[in-house]
Amino acid sequence: MTAIVVLGSTNMDLVAYVVRAPLRGETVTGREFRTVPGGKGANQAVAAARAGGNVAMIGAVGSDAFGRHLRHTLEASGVDTDLLHTADGPSGTAHIVVDDEGGNAIVVVPGANGTVTALGPGDETLIATADTLLLQLELPLSVVVEGAAAARRHGVRTVLTPAPARALPPELLAATDLLVPNEHEATLLTGLTDPEAAAGALLAQVPEVVVTLGARGTLYANRDGARIHVPAPRVTAVDTTAAGDTFTGALAVALGEGRPVEQALRWASCAAALGVRREGASTSMPYRPEIDAEYARVTAAPPDELPRPAPERHPAETSAPATNSEIGNPS
């Protein structure tokens, strides 16, 4: 079983389901409201654990009911939370509006996540035991850089999701093995709108890149000249909120198990496709038997011959993996 450490955020997602998102200054009536455990770090941890990884989480929750709920959710999915600290004050929150097309808009309030500014006692020791370290940018940048450097010292593969999108310091990129931006983030990092050109430019800074392209699938590139495009499974989406996190968590498991890159991308895309057919962030993420069954289904016949899976609620056609940050600040 591949060992994965996630250094990242935990948020309680406050989700309103609406026919359409309000315009600026407008009030709309929602159909439903839910509180759902989320945060990019926690989402990736749950996704990896449910996909079969041995996962531990480094981060912080608040000393409130949300914090207790977030910790319980991680533990219920099999994530080790021994180094998930409880900070005085509120937990992080993400305020999400999900429309009938499955798209979303998100505002993140860091809360306890903002207290994680440096690695604490035991954090580097835990990172050293991992096969893979998963990083995102919802924690203070100082600890993300420190975590990547610790992984590099111990020969641990570092996978970075550069979201929320921002300029990245050279020392972080130098310690990153695999960068997983979406198309928008790849453009922000390089100034190039063509995904293949952007991936090529990023290879000057990192050895491997996976650019997620929404309905067009994923593009993999490495410094040896490999270019692999994997089409996205066709699905009918309910909620794309954590699709990118589901994809990344599952990809970390697949690569850690030694799967060939193309197979790993397809398997992770199947995980994301399953997730967008359900509402919620971490609650939507599939377990390994579901992913294996979906992978077998989509690889058994050409895509045009496959029946389209039915959604579980409020359908809207899309493809996966669509990352959160393609449609809003990711959770």
CSV table of C-alpha atoms in Angstrom, one decimal:
chain,number,residue,atom,x,y,z
A,1,MET,CA,0.0,0.0,0.0
A,2,THR,CA,1.5,3.3,-1.1
A,3,ALA,CA,2.2,5.8,1.8
A,4,ILE,CA,0.9,9.4,1.2
A,5,VAL,CA,1.2,12.4,3.4
A,6,VAL,CA,-1.0,15.4,2.7
A,7,LEU,CA,0.2,18.8,4.0
A,8,GLY,CA,-2.8,21.0,3.4
A,9,SER,CA,-6.1,22.7,4.3
A,10,THR,CA,-9.3,21.6,6.0
A,11,ASN,CA,-12.4,23.6,5.4
A,12,MET,CA,-16.1,23.2,6.2
A,13,ASP,CA,-17.9,23.8,2.9
A,14,LEU,CA,-21.1,25.8,3.3
A,15,VAL,CA,-22.9,24.9,0.1
A,16,ALA,CA,-26.0,26.5,-1.4
A,17,TYR,CA,-27.6,24.8,-4.4
A,18,VAL,CA,-29.3,27.2,-6.8
A,19,VAL,CA,-30.7,27.3,-10.3
A,20,ARG,CA,-28.1,29.8,-11.2
A,21,ALA,CA,-25.5,31.9,-9.3
A,22,PRO,CA,-26.5,35.4,-8.4
A,23,LEU,CA,-25.1,38.4,-10.3
A,24,ARG,CA,-23.4,41.1,-8.3
A,25,GLY,CA,-25.9,42.9,-6.1
A,26,GLU,CA,-28.6,40.2,-6.8
A,27,THR,CA,-30.3,37.9,-4.3
A,28,VAL,CA,-31.5,34.5,-5.5
A,29,THR,CA,-33.5,31.8,-3.7
A,30,GLY,CA,-31.6,28.6,-3.1
A,31,ARG,CA,-33.0,25.1,-3.4
A,32,GLU,CA,-31.0,23.5,-0.7
A,33,PHE,CA,-28.2,24.2,1.9
A,34,ARG,CA,-25.6,21.7,3.2
A,35,THR,CA,-22.5,21.7,5.4
A,36,VAL,CA,-20.0,19.4,3.8
A,37,PRO,CA,-16.4,18.6,4.9
A,38,GLY,CA,-13.8,19.9,2.4
A,39,GLY,CA,-10.6,21.9,1.9
A,40,LYS,CA,-8.2,21.0,-0.9
A,41,GLY,CA,-5.8,19.2,1.5
A,42,ALA,CA,-8.6,17.2,3.3
A,43,ASN,CA,-10.2,16.4,0.0
A,44,GLN,CA,-7.1,15.0,-1.5
A,45,ALA,CA,-6.4,13.0,1.7
A,46,VAL,CA,-9.9,11.5,1.6
A,47,ALA,CA,-9.7,10.8,-2.1
A,48,ALA,CA,-6.3,9.0,-1.7
A,49,ALA,CA,-7.4,7.0,1.3
A,50,ARG,CA,-10.6,5.9,-0.4
A,51,ALA,CA,-8.6,5.0,-3.5
A,52,GLY,CA,-6.5,2.6,-1.4
A,53,GLY,CA,-3.6,4.7,-0.1
A,54,ASN,CA,-2.1,4.7,3.4
A,55,VAL,CA,-2.7,8.4,4.1
A,56,ALA,CA,-1.7,10.8,6.9
A,57,MET,CA,-2.7,14.5,7.2
A,58,ILE,CA,-0.7,17.5,8.4
A,59,GLY,CA,-2.6,20.7,9.0
A,60,ALA,CA,-5.0,22.3,11.5
A,61,VAL,CA,-8.7,22.5,12.4
A,62,GLY,CA,-10.4,25.0,14.6
A,63,SER,CA,-11.6,24.5,18.2
A,64,ASP,CA,-15.2,24.5,17.1
A,65,ALA,CA,-17.9,22.0,16.0
A,66,PHE,CA,-16.7,22.3,12.4
A,67,GLY,CA,-13.2,21.2,13.5
A,68,ARG,CA,-14.5,18.2,15.3
A,69,HIS,CA,-16.6,17.2,12.3
A,70,LEU,CA,-13.6,17.7,9.9
A,71,ARG,CA,-11.4,15.5,12.0
A,72,HIS,CA,-14.1,12.8,12.2
A,73,THR,CA,-14.6,12.8,8.5
A,74,LEU,CA,-10.9,12.3,7.8
A,75,GLU,CA,-10.7,9.5,10.3
A,76,ALA,CA,-13.8,7.8,9.0
A,77,SER,CA,-12.2,7.5,5.6
A,78,GLY,CA,-9.0,6.0,7.1
A,79,VAL,CA,-6.8,9.1,7.3
A,80,ASP,CA,-4.3,9.3,10.1
A,81,THR,CA,-4.9,12.6,11.9
A,82,ASP,CA,-2.2,12.4,14.7
A,83,LEU,CA,-0.5,15.5,13.3
A,84,LEU,CA,-3.7,17.4,12.4
A,85,HIS,CA,-3.6,20.0,15.2
A,86,THR,CA,-6.4,21.9,16.8
A,87,ALA,CA,-5.9,25.7,16.7
A,88,ASP,CA,-7.7,28.2,18.9
A,89,GLY,CA,-10.4,29.9,16.9
A,90,PRO,CA,-12.6,28.9,14.0
A,91,SER,CA,-12.0,26.3,11.4
A,92,GLY,CA,-11.5,27.2,7.7
A,93,THR,CA,-14.7,27.6,5.7
A,94,ALA,CA,-15.5,27.6,2.0
A,95,HIS,CA,-18.7,29.3,0.9
A,96,ILE,CA,-19.9,27.6,-2.3
A,97,VAL,CA,-22.7,28.3,-4.7
A,98,VAL,CA,-23.5,25.3,-7.0
A,99,ASP,CA,-25.8,25.9,-10.0
A,100,ASP,CA,-27.9,23.5,-12.0
A,101,GLU,CA,-25.2,23.0,-14.5
A,102,GLY,CA,-22.9,21.5,-11.8
A,103,GLY,CA,-20.6,24.6,-11.9
A,104,ASN,CA,-19.6,26.5,-8.7
A,105,ALA,CA,-18.2,29.7,-7.3
A,106,ILE,CA,-16.3,29.6,-4.1
A,107,VAL,CA,-15.0,32.0,-1.4
A,108,VAL,CA,-12.5,30.5,1.1
A,109,VAL,CA,-11.9,31.9,4.6
A,110,PRO,CA,-8.7,30.3,5.9
A,111,GLY,CA,-9.5,30.2,9.7
A,112,ALA,CA,-7.3,27.6,11.4
A,113,ASN,CA,-5.4,26.9,8.2
A,114,GLY,CA,-3.7,30.3,8.5
A,115,THR,CA,-2.0,29.2,11.7
A,116,VAL,CA,0.0,26.5,9.9
A,117,THR,CA,3.0,28.7,9.0
A,118,ALA,CA,5.8,26.1,9.6
A,119,LEU,CA,6.3,22.4,10.1
A,120,GLY,CA,5.7,21.3,13.7
A,121,PRO,CA,7.4,18.6,15.8
A,122,GLY,CA,7.1,15.2,14.0
A,123,ASP,CA,6.0,16.6,10.7
A,124,GLU,CA,9.3,16.1,8.8
A,125,THR,CA,9.7,12.7,10.4
A,126,LEU,CA,6.3,11.7,9.0
A,127,ILE,CA,7.0,13.1,5.6
A,128,ALA,CA,10.2,11.1,5.5
A,129,THR,CA,8.2,7.8,5.8
A,130,ALA,CA,6.0,8.6,2.7
A,131,ASP,CA,6.2,7.6,-0.9
A,132,THR,CA,4.4,10.8,-1.9
A,133,LEU,CA,3.8,14.3,-0.4
A,134,LEU,CA,0.7,16.1,-1.7
A,135,LEU,CA,0.7,19.9,-1.5
A,136,GLN,CA,-1.7,22.7,-2.4
A,137,LEU,CA,-1.7,26.5,-1.8
A,138,GLU,CA,-4.5,27.0,0.7
A,139,LEU,CA,-2.0,27.0,3.6
A,140,PRO,CA,0.6,29.8,4.1
A,141,LEU,CA,3.2,29.6,1.4
A,142,SER,CA,6.0,29.4,3.9
A,143,VAL,CA,5.0,25.9,5.2
A,144,VAL,CA,4.3,24.7,1.6
A,145,VAL,CA,7.9,25.6,0.7
A,146,GLU,CA,9.2,24.0,3.9
A,147,GLY,CA,7.3,20.8,3.3
A,148,ALA,CA,8.5,20.5,-0.2
A,149,ALA,CA,12.1,21.0,0.9
A,150,ALA,CA,11.7,18.3,3.6
A,151,ALA,CA,10.4,15.9,1.0
A,152,ARG,CA,13.3,16.6,-1.3
A,153,ARG,CA,15.8,15.9,1.5
A,154,HIS,CA,14.3,12.5,2.1
A,155,GLY,CA,13.7,11.5,-1.5
A,156,VAL,CA,9.9,11.7,-1.3
A,157,ARG,CA,8.0,12.4,-4.5
A,158,THR,CA,6.3,15.8,-4.2
A,159,VAL,CA,3.0,16.5,-6.1
A,160,LEU,CA,1.9,20.1,-6.1
A,161,THR,CA,-1.5,21.4,-7.1
A,162,PRO,CA,-0.9,25.2,-7.7
A,163,ALA,CA,-4.3,26.3,-6.5
A,164,PRO,CA,-5.5,28.9,-5.6
A,165,ALA,CA,-3.5,30.1,-8.5
A,166,ARG,CA,-0.6,32.4,-7.7
A,167,ALA,CA,3.0,33.0,-8.7
A,168,LEU,CA,5.3,30.3,-7.3
A,169,PRO,CA,8.7,30.9,-5.8
A,170,PRO,CA,11.6,29.1,-7.6
A,171,GLU,CA,12.5,27.1,-4.5
A,172,LEU,CA,9.1,25.5,-4.4
A,173,LEU,CA,9.2,24.6,-8.1
A,174,ALA,CA,12.7,23.3,-7.7
A,175,ALA,CA,11.5,20.8,-5.0
A,176,THR,CA,8.4,19.7,-7.0
A,177,ASP,CA,8.5,16.4,-8.9
A,178,LEU,CA,5.0,16.6,-10.5
A,179,LEU,CA,3.0,19.8,-11.0
A,180,VAL,CA,-0.8,19.4,-11.6
A,181,PRO,CA,-2.3,22.7,-12.7
A,182,ASN,CA,-5.5,23.1,-14.6
A,183,GLU,CA,-5.5,25.0,-17.9
A,184,HIS,CA,-6.1,28.3,-16.2
A,185,GLU,CA,-3.4,27.9,-13.7
A,186,ALA,CA,-0.9,26.7,-16.4
A,187,THR,CA,-1.6,29.9,-18.3
A,188,LEU,CA,-1.1,32.1,-15.2
A,189,LEU,CA,2.2,30.4,-14.5
A,190,THR,CA,3.6,30.6,-18.0
A,191,GLY,CA,1.6,33.3,-19.9
A,192,LEU,CA,0.8,30.7,-22.6
A,193,THR,CA,-2.7,29.8,-23.5
A,194,ASP,CA,-1.9,26.6,-25.4
A,195,PRO,CA,-1.8,23.8,-22.9
A,196,GLU,CA,0.9,21.8,-24.6
A,197,ALA,CA,3.1,24.9,-24.9
A,198,ALA,CA,2.4,25.8,-21.3
A,199,ALA,CA,3.3,22.3,-20.2
A,200,GLY,CA,6.5,22.5,-22.2
A,201,ALA,CA,7.4,25.8,-20.5
A,202,LEU,CA,6.7,24.4,-17.1
A,203,LEU,CA,9.2,21.5,-17.8
A,204,ALA,CA,12.0,24.1,-17.5
A,205,GLN,CA,11.1,24.2,-13.8
A,206,VAL,CA,9.7,20.8,-12.9
A,207,PRO,CA,10.4,17.3,-14.3
A,208,GLU,CA,6.7,16.2,-14.9
A,209,VAL,CA,3.5,18.1,-15.5
A,210,VAL,CA,-0.2,17.0,-15.8
A,211,VAL,CA,-2.5,19.8,-17.1
A,212,THR,CA,-6.2,19.0,-16.5
A,213,LEU,CA,-8.3,20.2,-19.4
A,214,GLY,CA,-11.8,19.7,-18.2
A,215,ALA,CA,-13.9,18.2,-21.0
A,216,ARG,CA,-10.8,17.6,-23.1
A,217,GLY,CA,-9.2,15.3,-20.5
A,218,THR,CA,-5.6,15.5,-19.2
A,219,LEU,CA,-2.2,16.2,-20.8
A,220,TYR,CA,0.9,14.7,-19.4
A,221,ALA,CA,4.4,15.8,-20.3
A,222,ASN,CA,7.9,15.1,-19.0
A,223,ARG,CA,11.5,16.2,-19.7
A,224,ASP,CA,12.2,13.0,-21.7
A,225,GLY,CA,9.8,14.3,-24.4
A,226,ALA,CA,6.8,12.2,-23.5
A,227,ARG,CA,3.4,13.7,-24.3
A,228,ILE,CA,0.3,11.7,-23.3
A,229,HIS,CA,-3.3,13.0,-23.8
A,230,VAL,CA,-6.0,11.0,-22.0
A,231,PRO,CA,-9.6,11.9,-23.0
A,232,ALA,CA,-12.0,12.5,-20.1
A,233,PRO,CA,-14.8,10.0,-19.4
A,234,ARG,CA,-18.2,11.4,-20.5
A,235,VAL,CA,-20.4,11.9,-17.5
A,236,THR,CA,-23.6,13.7,-16.4
A,237,ALA,CA,-22.4,16.0,-13.6
A,238,VAL,CA,-24.2,16.9,-10.4
A,239,ASP,CA,-21.5,18.8,-8.6
A,240,THR,CA,-17.9,19.4,-9.8
A,241,THR,CA,-16.7,21.0,-6.5
A,242,ALA,CA,-14.0,18.4,-5.6
A,243,ALA,CA,-13.3,16.8,-9.0
A,244,GLY,CA,-9.7,18.0,-9.2
A,245,ASP,CA,-8.9,16.9,-5.7
A,246,THR,CA,-10.4,13.5,-6.4
A,247,PHE,CA,-8.3,13.2,-9.5
A,248,THR,CA,-5.1,14.2,-7.7
A,249,GLY,CA,-5.6,12.0,-4.7
A,250,ALA,CA,-6.3,9.0,-6.9
A,251,LEU,CA,-3.4,9.8,-9.3
A,252,ALA,CA,-1.0,9.8,-6.3
A,253,VAL,CA,-2.2,6.3,-5.3
A,254,ALA,CA,-1.9,5.0,-8.9
A,255,LEU,CA,1.6,6.4,-9.5
A,256,GLY,CA,2.7,5.3,-6.0
A,257,GLU,CA,1.6,1.7,-6.9
A,258,GLY,CA,3.8,1.8,-10.0
A,259,ARG,CA,1.1,2.0,-12.6
A,260,PRO,CA,2.3,3.3,-16.1
A,261,VAL,CA,1.5,7.0,-16.4
A,262,GLU,CA,-1.2,6.6,-19.0
A,263,GLN,CA,-3.0,3.9,-17.0
A,264,ALA,CA,-2.7,6.0,-13.8
A,265,LEU,CA,-4.2,9.0,-15.6
A,266,ARG,CA,-7.2,7.0,-16.9
A,267,TRP,CA,-7.8,5.4,-13.5
A,268,ALA,CA,-7.7,8.8,-11.7
A,269,SER,CA,-10.0,10.3,-14.3
A,270,CYS,CA,-12.5,7.5,-13.6
A,271,ALA,CA,-12.3,8.5,-9.9
A,272,ALA,CA,-13.1,12.1,-10.8
A,273,ALA,CA,-15.9,11.0,-13.1
A,274,LEU,CA,-17.6,9.1,-10.3
A,275,GLY,CA,-17.2,12.0,-7.9
A,276,VAL,CA,-18.9,14.6,-10.1
A,277,ARG,CA,-22.1,12.4,-10.3
A,278,ARG,CA,-22.7,13.1,-6.5
A,279,GLU,CA,-23.2,16.2,-4.4
A,280,GLY,CA,-20.5,17.4,-2.0
A,281,ALA,CA,-16.8,17.5,-1.7
A,282,SER,CA,-15.2,14.7,0.3
A,283,THR,CA,-18.5,13.0,0.7
A,284,SER,CA,-18.7,12.5,-3.1
A,285,MET,CA,-15.4,10.7,-3.4
A,286,PRO,CA,-15.5,7.0,-4.6
A,287,TYR,CA,-13.9,4.0,-2.9
A,288,ARG,CA,-11.4,1.8,-4.7
A,289,PRO,CA,-13.8,-1.0,-5.8
A,290,GLU,CA,-16.0,1.7,-7.5
A,291,ILE,CA,-13.0,3.2,-9.3
A,292,ASP,CA,-11.8,-0.3,-10.4
A,293,ALA,CA,-15.2,-1.1,-11.7
A,294,GLU,CA,-15.5,2.2,-13.6
A,295,TYR,CA,-12.0,1.8,-15.0
A,296,ALA,CA,-12.9,-1.7,-16.3
A,297,ARG,CA,-16.1,-0.3,-17.8
A,298,VAL,CA,-14.5,2.6,-19.7
A,299,THR,CA,-11.5,0.6,-20.9
A,300,ALA,CA,-13.7,-2.3,-22.2
A,301,ALA,CA,-15.0,-0.4,-25.2
A,302,PRO,CA,-14.4,2.7,-27.3
A,303,PRO,CA,-15.8,5.8,-25.6
A,304,ASP,CA,-18.5,6.4,-28.3
A,305,GLU,CA,-19.9,2.9,-27.6
A,306,LEU,CA,-20.2,3.4,-23.8
A,307,PRO,CA,-23.6,4.1,-22.2
A,308,ARG,CA,-23.5,7.4,-20.3
A,309,PRO,CA,-23.7,6.8,-16.5
A,310,ALA,CA,-26.8,8.3,-14.8
A,311,PRO,CA,-26.3,11.1,-12.3
A,312,GLU,CA,-27.5,10.7,-8.8
A,313,ARG,CA,-29.2,14.2,-8.7
A,314,HIS,CA,-29.8,17.4,-10.6
A,315,PRO,CA,-28.1,16.4,-13.9
A,316,ALA,CA,-26.0,18.6,-16.2
A,317,GLU,CA,-23.8,17.2,-18.9
A,318,THR,CA,-20.0,17.7,-18.5
A,319,SER,CA,-16.8,15.7,-18.6
A,320,ALA,CA,-14.2,14.8,-15.9
A,321,PRO,CA,-11.8,15.6,-14.5
A,322,ALA,CA,-12.9,19.3,-14.2
A,323,THR,CA,-10.9,20.8,-11.4
A,324,ASN,CA,-12.5,23.0,-8.8
A,325,SER,CA,-10.2,25.9,-9.7
A,326,GLU,CA,-11.4,25.9,-13.3
A,327,ILE,CA,-14.7,27.3,-12.1
A,328,GLY,CA,-13.8,29.0,-8.8
A,329,ASN,CA,-11.4,29.0,-5.9
A,330,PRO,CA,-10.9,25.3,-5.2
A,331,SER,CA,-12.1,23.5,-2.1
